[in-house]
Coordinates of C-alpha atoms and ligand atoms in Angstrom, one line a residue:
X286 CA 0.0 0.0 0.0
X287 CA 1.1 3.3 -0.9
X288 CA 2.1 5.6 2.4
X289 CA 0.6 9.2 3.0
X290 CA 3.6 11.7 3.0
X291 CA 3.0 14.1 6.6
X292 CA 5.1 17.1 6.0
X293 CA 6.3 19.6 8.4
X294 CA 8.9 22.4 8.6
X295 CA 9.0 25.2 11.0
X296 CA 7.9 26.1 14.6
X297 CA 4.2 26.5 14.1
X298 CA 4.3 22.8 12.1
X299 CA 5.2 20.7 14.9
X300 CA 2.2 20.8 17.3
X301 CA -0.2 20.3 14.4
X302 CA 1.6 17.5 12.5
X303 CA 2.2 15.6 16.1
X304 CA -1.5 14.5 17.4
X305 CA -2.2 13.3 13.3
X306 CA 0.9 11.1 13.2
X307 CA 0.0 10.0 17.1
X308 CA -3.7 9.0 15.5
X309 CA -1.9 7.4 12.2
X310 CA 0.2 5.1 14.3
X311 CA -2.8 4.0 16.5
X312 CA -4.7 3.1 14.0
X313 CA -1.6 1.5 11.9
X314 CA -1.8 3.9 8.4
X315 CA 1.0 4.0 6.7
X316 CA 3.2 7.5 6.8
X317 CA 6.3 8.9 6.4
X318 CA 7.8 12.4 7.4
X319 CA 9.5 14.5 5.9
X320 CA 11.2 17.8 8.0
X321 CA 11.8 20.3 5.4
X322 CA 14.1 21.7 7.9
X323 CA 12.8 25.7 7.6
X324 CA 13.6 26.4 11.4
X325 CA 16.2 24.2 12.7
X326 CA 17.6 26.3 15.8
X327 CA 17.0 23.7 18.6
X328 CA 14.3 25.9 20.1
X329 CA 12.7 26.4 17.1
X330 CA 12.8 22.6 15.7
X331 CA 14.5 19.9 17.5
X332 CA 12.9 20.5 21.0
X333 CA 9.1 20.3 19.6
X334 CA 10.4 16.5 18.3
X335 CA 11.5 15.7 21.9
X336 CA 8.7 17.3 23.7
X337 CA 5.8 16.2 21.6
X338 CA 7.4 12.9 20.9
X339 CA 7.2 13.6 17.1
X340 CA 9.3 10.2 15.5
X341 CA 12.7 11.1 13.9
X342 CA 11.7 12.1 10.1
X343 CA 12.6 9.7 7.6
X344 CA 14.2 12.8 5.5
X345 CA 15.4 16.3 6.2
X346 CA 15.2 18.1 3.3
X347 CA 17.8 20.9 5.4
X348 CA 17.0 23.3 3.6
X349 CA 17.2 26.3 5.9
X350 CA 16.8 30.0 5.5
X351 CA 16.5 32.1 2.6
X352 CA 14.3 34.6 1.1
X353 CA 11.2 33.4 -0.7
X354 CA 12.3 32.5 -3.3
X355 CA 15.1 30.8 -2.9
X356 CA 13.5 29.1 0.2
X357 CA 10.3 27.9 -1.6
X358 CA 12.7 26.9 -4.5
X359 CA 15.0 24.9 -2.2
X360 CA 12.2 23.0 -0.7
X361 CA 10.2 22.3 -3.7
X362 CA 13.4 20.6 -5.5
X363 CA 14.8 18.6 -2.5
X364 CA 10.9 17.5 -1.8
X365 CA 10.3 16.4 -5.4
X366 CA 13.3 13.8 -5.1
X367 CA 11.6 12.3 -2.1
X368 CA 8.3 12.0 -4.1
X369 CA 9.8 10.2 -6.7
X370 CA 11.6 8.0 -4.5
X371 CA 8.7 6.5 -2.7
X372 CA 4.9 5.7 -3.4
X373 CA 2.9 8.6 -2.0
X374 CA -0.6 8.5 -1.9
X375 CA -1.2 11.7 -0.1
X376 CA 0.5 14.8 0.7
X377 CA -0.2 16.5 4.1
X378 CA 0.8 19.6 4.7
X379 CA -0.6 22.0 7.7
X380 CA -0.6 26.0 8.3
X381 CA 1.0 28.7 6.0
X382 CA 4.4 28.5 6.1
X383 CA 6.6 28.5 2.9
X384 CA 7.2 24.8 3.1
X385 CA 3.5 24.1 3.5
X386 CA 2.8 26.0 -0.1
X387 CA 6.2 24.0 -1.5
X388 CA 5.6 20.5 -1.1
X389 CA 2.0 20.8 -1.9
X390 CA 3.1 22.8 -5.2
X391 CA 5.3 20.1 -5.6
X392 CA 3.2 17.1 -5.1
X393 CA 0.0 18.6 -7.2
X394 CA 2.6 19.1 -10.1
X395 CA 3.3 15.4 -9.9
X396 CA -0.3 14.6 -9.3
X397 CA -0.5 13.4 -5.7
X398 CA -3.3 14.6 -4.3
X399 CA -2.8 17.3 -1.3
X400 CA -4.4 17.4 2.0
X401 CA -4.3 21.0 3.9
X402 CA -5.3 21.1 7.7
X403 CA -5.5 24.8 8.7
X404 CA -7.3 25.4 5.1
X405 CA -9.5 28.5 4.6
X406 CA -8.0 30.8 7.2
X407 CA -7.8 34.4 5.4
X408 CA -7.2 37.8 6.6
X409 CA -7.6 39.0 3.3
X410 CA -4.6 40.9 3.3
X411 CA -2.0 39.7 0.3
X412 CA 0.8 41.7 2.2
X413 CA 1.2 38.6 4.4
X414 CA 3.5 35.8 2.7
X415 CA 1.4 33.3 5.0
X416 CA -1.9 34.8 2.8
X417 CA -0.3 34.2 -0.3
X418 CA 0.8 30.7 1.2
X419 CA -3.0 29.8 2.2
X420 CA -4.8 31.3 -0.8
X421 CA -2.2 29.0 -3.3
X422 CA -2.2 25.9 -1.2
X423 CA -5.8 25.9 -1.1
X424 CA -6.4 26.5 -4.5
X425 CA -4.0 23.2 -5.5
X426 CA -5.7 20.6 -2.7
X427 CA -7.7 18.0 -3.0
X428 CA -9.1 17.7 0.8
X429 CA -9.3 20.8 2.7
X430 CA -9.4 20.2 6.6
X431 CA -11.4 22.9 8.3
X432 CA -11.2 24.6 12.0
X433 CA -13.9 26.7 12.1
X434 CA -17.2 27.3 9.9
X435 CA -15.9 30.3 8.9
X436 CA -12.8 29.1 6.8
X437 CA -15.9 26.9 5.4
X438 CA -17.4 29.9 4.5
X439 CA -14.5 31.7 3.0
X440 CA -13.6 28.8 0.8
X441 CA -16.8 28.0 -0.5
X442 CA -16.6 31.8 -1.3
X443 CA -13.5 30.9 -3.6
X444 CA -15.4 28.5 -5.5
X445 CA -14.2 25.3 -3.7
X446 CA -16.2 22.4 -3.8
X447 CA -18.1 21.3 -1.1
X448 CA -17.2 17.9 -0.9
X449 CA -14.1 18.6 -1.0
X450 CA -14.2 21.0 2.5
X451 CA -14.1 18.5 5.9
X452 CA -15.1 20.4 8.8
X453 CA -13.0 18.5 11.8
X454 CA -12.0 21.0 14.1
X455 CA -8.2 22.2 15.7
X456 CA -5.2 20.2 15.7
X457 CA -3.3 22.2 17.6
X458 CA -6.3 22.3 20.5
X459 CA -5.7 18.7 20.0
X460 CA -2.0 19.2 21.5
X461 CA -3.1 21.4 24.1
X462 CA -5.3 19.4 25.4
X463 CA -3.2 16.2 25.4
X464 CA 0.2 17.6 26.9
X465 CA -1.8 19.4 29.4
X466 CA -0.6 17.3 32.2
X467 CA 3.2 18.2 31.1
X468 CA 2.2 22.0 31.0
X469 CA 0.9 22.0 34.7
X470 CA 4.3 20.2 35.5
X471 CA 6.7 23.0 34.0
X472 CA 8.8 25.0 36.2
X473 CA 9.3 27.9 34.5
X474 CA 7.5 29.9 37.0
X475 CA 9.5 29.3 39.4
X476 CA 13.0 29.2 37.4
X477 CA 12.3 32.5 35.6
X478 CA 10.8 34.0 39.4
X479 CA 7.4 34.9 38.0
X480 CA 4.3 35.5 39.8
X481 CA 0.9 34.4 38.5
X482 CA -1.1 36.4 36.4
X483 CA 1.8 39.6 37.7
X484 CA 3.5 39.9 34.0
X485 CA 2.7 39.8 30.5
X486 CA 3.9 37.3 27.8
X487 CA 5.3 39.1 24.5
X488 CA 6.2 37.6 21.1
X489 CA 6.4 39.4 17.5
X490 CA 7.9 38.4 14.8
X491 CA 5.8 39.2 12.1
X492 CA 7.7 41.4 8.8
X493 CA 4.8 44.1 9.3
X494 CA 6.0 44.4 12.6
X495 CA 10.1 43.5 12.6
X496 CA 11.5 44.0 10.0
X497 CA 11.5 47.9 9.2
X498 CA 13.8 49.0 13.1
X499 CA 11.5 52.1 13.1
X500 CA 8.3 50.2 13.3
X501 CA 10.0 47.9 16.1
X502 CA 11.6 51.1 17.9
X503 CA 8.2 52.5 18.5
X504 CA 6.6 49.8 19.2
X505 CA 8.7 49.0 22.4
X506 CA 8.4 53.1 23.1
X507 CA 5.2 52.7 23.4
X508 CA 4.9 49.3 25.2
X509 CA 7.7 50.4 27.4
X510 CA 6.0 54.5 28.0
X511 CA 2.6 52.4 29.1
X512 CA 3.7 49.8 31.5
X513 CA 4.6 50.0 34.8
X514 CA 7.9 49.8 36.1
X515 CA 7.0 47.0 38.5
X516 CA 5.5 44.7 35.8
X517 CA 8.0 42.2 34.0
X518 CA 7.6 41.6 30.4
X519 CA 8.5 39.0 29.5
X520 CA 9.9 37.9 25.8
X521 CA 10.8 34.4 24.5
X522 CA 12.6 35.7 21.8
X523 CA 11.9 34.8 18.2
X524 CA 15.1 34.8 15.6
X525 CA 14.0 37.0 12.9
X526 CA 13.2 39.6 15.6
X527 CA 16.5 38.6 17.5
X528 CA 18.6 39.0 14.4
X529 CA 16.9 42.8 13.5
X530 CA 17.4 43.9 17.5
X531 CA 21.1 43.3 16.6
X532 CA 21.6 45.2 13.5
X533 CA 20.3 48.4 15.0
X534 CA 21.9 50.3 17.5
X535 CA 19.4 52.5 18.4
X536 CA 17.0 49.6 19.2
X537 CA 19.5 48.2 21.6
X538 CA 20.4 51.3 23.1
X539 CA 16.3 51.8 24.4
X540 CA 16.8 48.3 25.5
X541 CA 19.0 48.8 27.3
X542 CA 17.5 52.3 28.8
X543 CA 14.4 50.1 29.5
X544 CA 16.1 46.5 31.0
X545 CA 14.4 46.7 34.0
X546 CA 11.1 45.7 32.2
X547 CA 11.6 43.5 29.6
X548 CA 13.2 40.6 29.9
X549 CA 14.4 38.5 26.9
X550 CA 15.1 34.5 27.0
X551 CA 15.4 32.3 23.6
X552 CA 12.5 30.7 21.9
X553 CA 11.2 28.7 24.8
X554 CA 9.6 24.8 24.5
X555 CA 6.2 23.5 23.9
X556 CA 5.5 22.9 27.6
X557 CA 7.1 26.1 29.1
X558 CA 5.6 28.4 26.7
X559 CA 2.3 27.0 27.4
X560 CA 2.8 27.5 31.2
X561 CA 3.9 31.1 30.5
X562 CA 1.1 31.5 28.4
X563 CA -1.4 30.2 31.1
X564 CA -0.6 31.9 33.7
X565 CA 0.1 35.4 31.9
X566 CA -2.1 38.4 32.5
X567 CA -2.2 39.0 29.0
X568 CA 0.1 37.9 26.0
X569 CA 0.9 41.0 23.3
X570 CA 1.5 39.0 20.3
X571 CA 1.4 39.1 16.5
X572 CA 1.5 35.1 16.4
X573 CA -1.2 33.3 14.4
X574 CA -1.5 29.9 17.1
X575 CA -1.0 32.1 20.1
X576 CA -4.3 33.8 19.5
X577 CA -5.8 30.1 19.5
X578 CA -4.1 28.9 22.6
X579 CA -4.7 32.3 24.6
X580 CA -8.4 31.7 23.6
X581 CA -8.6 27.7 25.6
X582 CA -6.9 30.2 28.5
X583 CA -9.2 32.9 28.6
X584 CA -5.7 35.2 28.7
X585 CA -6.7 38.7 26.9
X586 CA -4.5 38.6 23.7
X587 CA -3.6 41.9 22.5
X588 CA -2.8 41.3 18.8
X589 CA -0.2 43.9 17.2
X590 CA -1.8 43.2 13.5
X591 CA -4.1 45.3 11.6
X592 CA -5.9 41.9 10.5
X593 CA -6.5 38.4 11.5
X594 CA -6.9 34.8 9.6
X595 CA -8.6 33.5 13.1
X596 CA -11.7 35.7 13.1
X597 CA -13.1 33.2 15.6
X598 CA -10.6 34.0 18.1
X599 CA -11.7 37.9 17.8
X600 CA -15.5 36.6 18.2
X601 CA -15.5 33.9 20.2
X602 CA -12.1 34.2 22.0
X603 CA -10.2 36.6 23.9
X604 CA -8.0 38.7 20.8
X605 CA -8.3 42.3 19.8
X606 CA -6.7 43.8 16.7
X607 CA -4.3 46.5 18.4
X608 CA -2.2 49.2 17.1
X609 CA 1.2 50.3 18.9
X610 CA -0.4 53.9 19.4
X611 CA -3.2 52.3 21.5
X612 CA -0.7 50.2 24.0
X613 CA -1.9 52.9 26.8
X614 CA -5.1 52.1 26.9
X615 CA -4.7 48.5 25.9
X616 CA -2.9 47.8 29.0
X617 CA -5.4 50.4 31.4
X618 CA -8.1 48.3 30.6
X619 CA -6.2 44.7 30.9
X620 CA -4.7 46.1 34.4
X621 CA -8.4 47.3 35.6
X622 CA -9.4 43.2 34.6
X623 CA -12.1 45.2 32.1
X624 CA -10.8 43.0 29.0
X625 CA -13.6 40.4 27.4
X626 CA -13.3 37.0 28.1
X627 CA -13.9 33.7 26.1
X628 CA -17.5 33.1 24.9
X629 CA -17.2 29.8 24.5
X630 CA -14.6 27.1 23.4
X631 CA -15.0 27.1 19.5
X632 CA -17.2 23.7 18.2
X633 CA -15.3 20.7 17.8
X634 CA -12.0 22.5 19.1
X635 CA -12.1 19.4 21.7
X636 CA -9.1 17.5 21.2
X637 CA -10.4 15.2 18.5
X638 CA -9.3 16.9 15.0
X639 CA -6.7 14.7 14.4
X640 CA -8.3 11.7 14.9
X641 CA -11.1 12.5 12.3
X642 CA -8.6 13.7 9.7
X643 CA -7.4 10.3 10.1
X644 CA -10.5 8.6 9.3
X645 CA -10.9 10.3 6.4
X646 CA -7.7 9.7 5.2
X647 CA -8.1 6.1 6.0
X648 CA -10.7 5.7 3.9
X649 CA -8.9 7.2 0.8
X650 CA -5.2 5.6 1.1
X651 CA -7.4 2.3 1.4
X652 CA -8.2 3.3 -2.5
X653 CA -4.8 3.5 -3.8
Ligands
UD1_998 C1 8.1 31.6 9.4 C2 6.8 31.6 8.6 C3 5.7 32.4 9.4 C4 5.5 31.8 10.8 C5 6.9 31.7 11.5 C6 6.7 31.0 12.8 C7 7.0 31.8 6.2 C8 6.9 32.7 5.1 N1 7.0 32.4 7.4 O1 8.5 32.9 9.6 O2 4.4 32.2 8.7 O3 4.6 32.5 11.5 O4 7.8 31.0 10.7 O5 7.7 31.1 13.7 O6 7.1 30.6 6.0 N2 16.0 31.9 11.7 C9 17.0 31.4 12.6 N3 16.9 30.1 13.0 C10 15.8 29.3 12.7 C11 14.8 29.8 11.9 C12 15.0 31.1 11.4 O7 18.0 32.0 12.9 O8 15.7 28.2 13.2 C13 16.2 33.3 11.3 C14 16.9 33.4 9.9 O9 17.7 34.6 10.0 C15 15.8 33.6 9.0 C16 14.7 34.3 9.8 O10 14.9 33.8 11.1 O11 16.1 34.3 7.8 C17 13.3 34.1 9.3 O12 13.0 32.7 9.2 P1 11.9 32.2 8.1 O13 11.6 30.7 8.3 O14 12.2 32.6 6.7 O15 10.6 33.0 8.5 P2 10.0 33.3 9.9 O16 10.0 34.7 10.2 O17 10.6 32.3 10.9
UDP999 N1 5.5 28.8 20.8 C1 6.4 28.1 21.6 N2 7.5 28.7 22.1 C2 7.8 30.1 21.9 C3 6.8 30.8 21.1 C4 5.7 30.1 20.6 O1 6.3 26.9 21.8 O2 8.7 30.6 22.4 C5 4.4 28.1 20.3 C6 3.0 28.7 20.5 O3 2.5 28.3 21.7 C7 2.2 28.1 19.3 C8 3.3 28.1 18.2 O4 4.5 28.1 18.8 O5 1.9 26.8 19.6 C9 3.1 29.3 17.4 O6 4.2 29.5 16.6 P1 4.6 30.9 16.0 O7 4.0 32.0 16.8 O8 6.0 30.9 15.8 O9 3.9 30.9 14.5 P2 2.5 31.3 13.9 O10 1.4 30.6 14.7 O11 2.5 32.8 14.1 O12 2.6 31.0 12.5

């Protein structure tokens, strides 16, 4: 029998590729993974593997960092040896990374069909690479895994077929909720000397926000200008963001100025980040998962982004759209506890995506 090929490649990849290949093996369907290798710092790769007991890929493409082009390129030639190497039914890929739109790209070109979990998300905003990444992806797969009615909606707007469009709810819930015995057990609390709910998680590394120092510079004005100077921020560190900080001068000067409030640590793990992320009176973020996870926390999630791809997480969760010049009263209303709190836990975001991804997958590898 022909084996389904489960791709994954950066951060973001790793808790959503990890419950699917847990379910695969239970139920005994052939895979095979391949690690395009598009983070590879240990904190951003090799410590999700450990930690979410992901099995050692049987290729890494190692293709690394670049900029689009060359990236996307890389991936899509090193992953078109693989598939013509084995006997691929299927190729998964999740989220909106570069090496999500590669290897599908790839494997359509070949004719393998292409399943995409995280399909449908848009914020309608084509500045994004991940938009770009979703709206191509989408268009070139066969079975279109769903989290949320509304990506339903939004592909159905596209013209996508309906049978082609599985509802099954959020993977990466589905690692939240399974690891959430590890999560309670971290000690990060207590190794980084932080109080409950007494400081606030950051993470950015979005281009819109990063890449251009004078956007970053005052964006930490502000956020430093509004908080108090008894509140720790606290800021697991990603490496685009780390490598910008130390081209600019300036940005590490006001750093420096403002040490006594932020305080910077490298990418952190699954089950630490989780804790952080738990416990935090708020998180200020520009992540795309983060808004997901903050919403299972009821942690306000103040999200430096003019748009979001998780609607749901505006309407049902705990996220605002914020701008850098609203940071003051951002933080007066989350310090005053007058920030909304989760509705309700979005349908079928219960821990059992992966296993009806699975299913259906079942049912058409036993076809080839
Ligand atoms: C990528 C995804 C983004 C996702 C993010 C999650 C694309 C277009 N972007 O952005 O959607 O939200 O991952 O974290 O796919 N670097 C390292 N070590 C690493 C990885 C990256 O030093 O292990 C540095 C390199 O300088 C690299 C830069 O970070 O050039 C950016 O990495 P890249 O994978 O291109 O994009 P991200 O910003 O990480
Ligand atoms: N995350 C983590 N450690 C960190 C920062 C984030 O484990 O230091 C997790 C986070 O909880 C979520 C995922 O990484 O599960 C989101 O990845 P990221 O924000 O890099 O990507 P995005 O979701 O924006 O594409």
């Amino acid at each position: 029998m022909k084996q389904i090929c489960i791709v994954a490649g950066a951060r973001p990849n790793f808790m959503k590729v990890a419950p699917i290949i847990r379910e695969m093996e239970r139920v005994g369907l052939p895979y095979y993974l391949v690690n395009t290798g598009q983070h590879y710092d240990k904190n951003m790769a090799e410590i999700f593997f450990s930690e979410l007991a992901i099995p050692e890929p049987k290729y890494n493409l190692g293709v690394g960092s670049g900029s689009h082009a060359v990236q996307t390129a890389s991936i899509m030639v090193a992953f078109e040896k693989v598939l013509m190497e084995e006997e691929t039914s299927l190729v998964l890929v999740v989220g909106d990374i570069n090496s999500t739109l590669a290897c599908s790209l790839t494997a359509s070109k070949l004719h393998i069909p292409v399943a995409h979990v995280e399909a449908g998300l848009r914020s309608l905003d084509r500045s994004m690479p991940e938009e770009i990444n979703r709206i191509l992806t989408d268009s070139v797969s066969d079975f279109l895994f769903t989290h949320s009615p509304e990506a339903d909606v939004n592909l159905l707007r596209e013209g996508v077929a309906e049978e082609k469009i599985f509802f099954v709810g959020n993977v990466m819930i589905d690692s939240l909720t399974f690891h959430l015995p590890e999560i309670e057990k971290s000690q990060i609390l207590s190794t980084e000397a932080l109080e409950r709910k007494k400081y606030g998680l950051v993470t950015l590394h979005r281009p819109s926000n990063v890449d251009d120092p004078l956007v970053l510079y005052s964006i930490f004005e502000h956020l430093f200008k509004h908080s108090p100077d008894d509140f720790v921020l606290f800021f697991p560190i990603h490496p685009r963001t780390r490598n910008r900080i130390e081209a600019h001068a300036e940005l590490q000067t006001l750093l420096k100025e403002h040490s006594q409030k932020i305080r910077f640590v490298e990418p952190l793990g699954y089950y630490d980040f989780q804790c952080l992320l738990k416990n935090a009176l708020f998180v200020l973020s520009d992540s795309g998962g983060v808004q997901e996870e903050a919403l299972m926390y009821d942690v306000p999630c103040a999200l430096l982004r003019e748009n979001t791809e998780r609607n749901v997480c505006v309407t049902l969760g705990t996220t605002e759209l914020i701008s850098a010049t609203r940071l003051g009263e951002i933080l007066s209303s989350i310090f005053a506890g007058e920030w909304k709190k989760t509705v309700r836990i979005p349908e079928l975001w219960d821990g059992k995506a992966a296993e009806r991804i699975v299913e259906i997958l079942g049912n058409v590898n036993a076809k080839f």
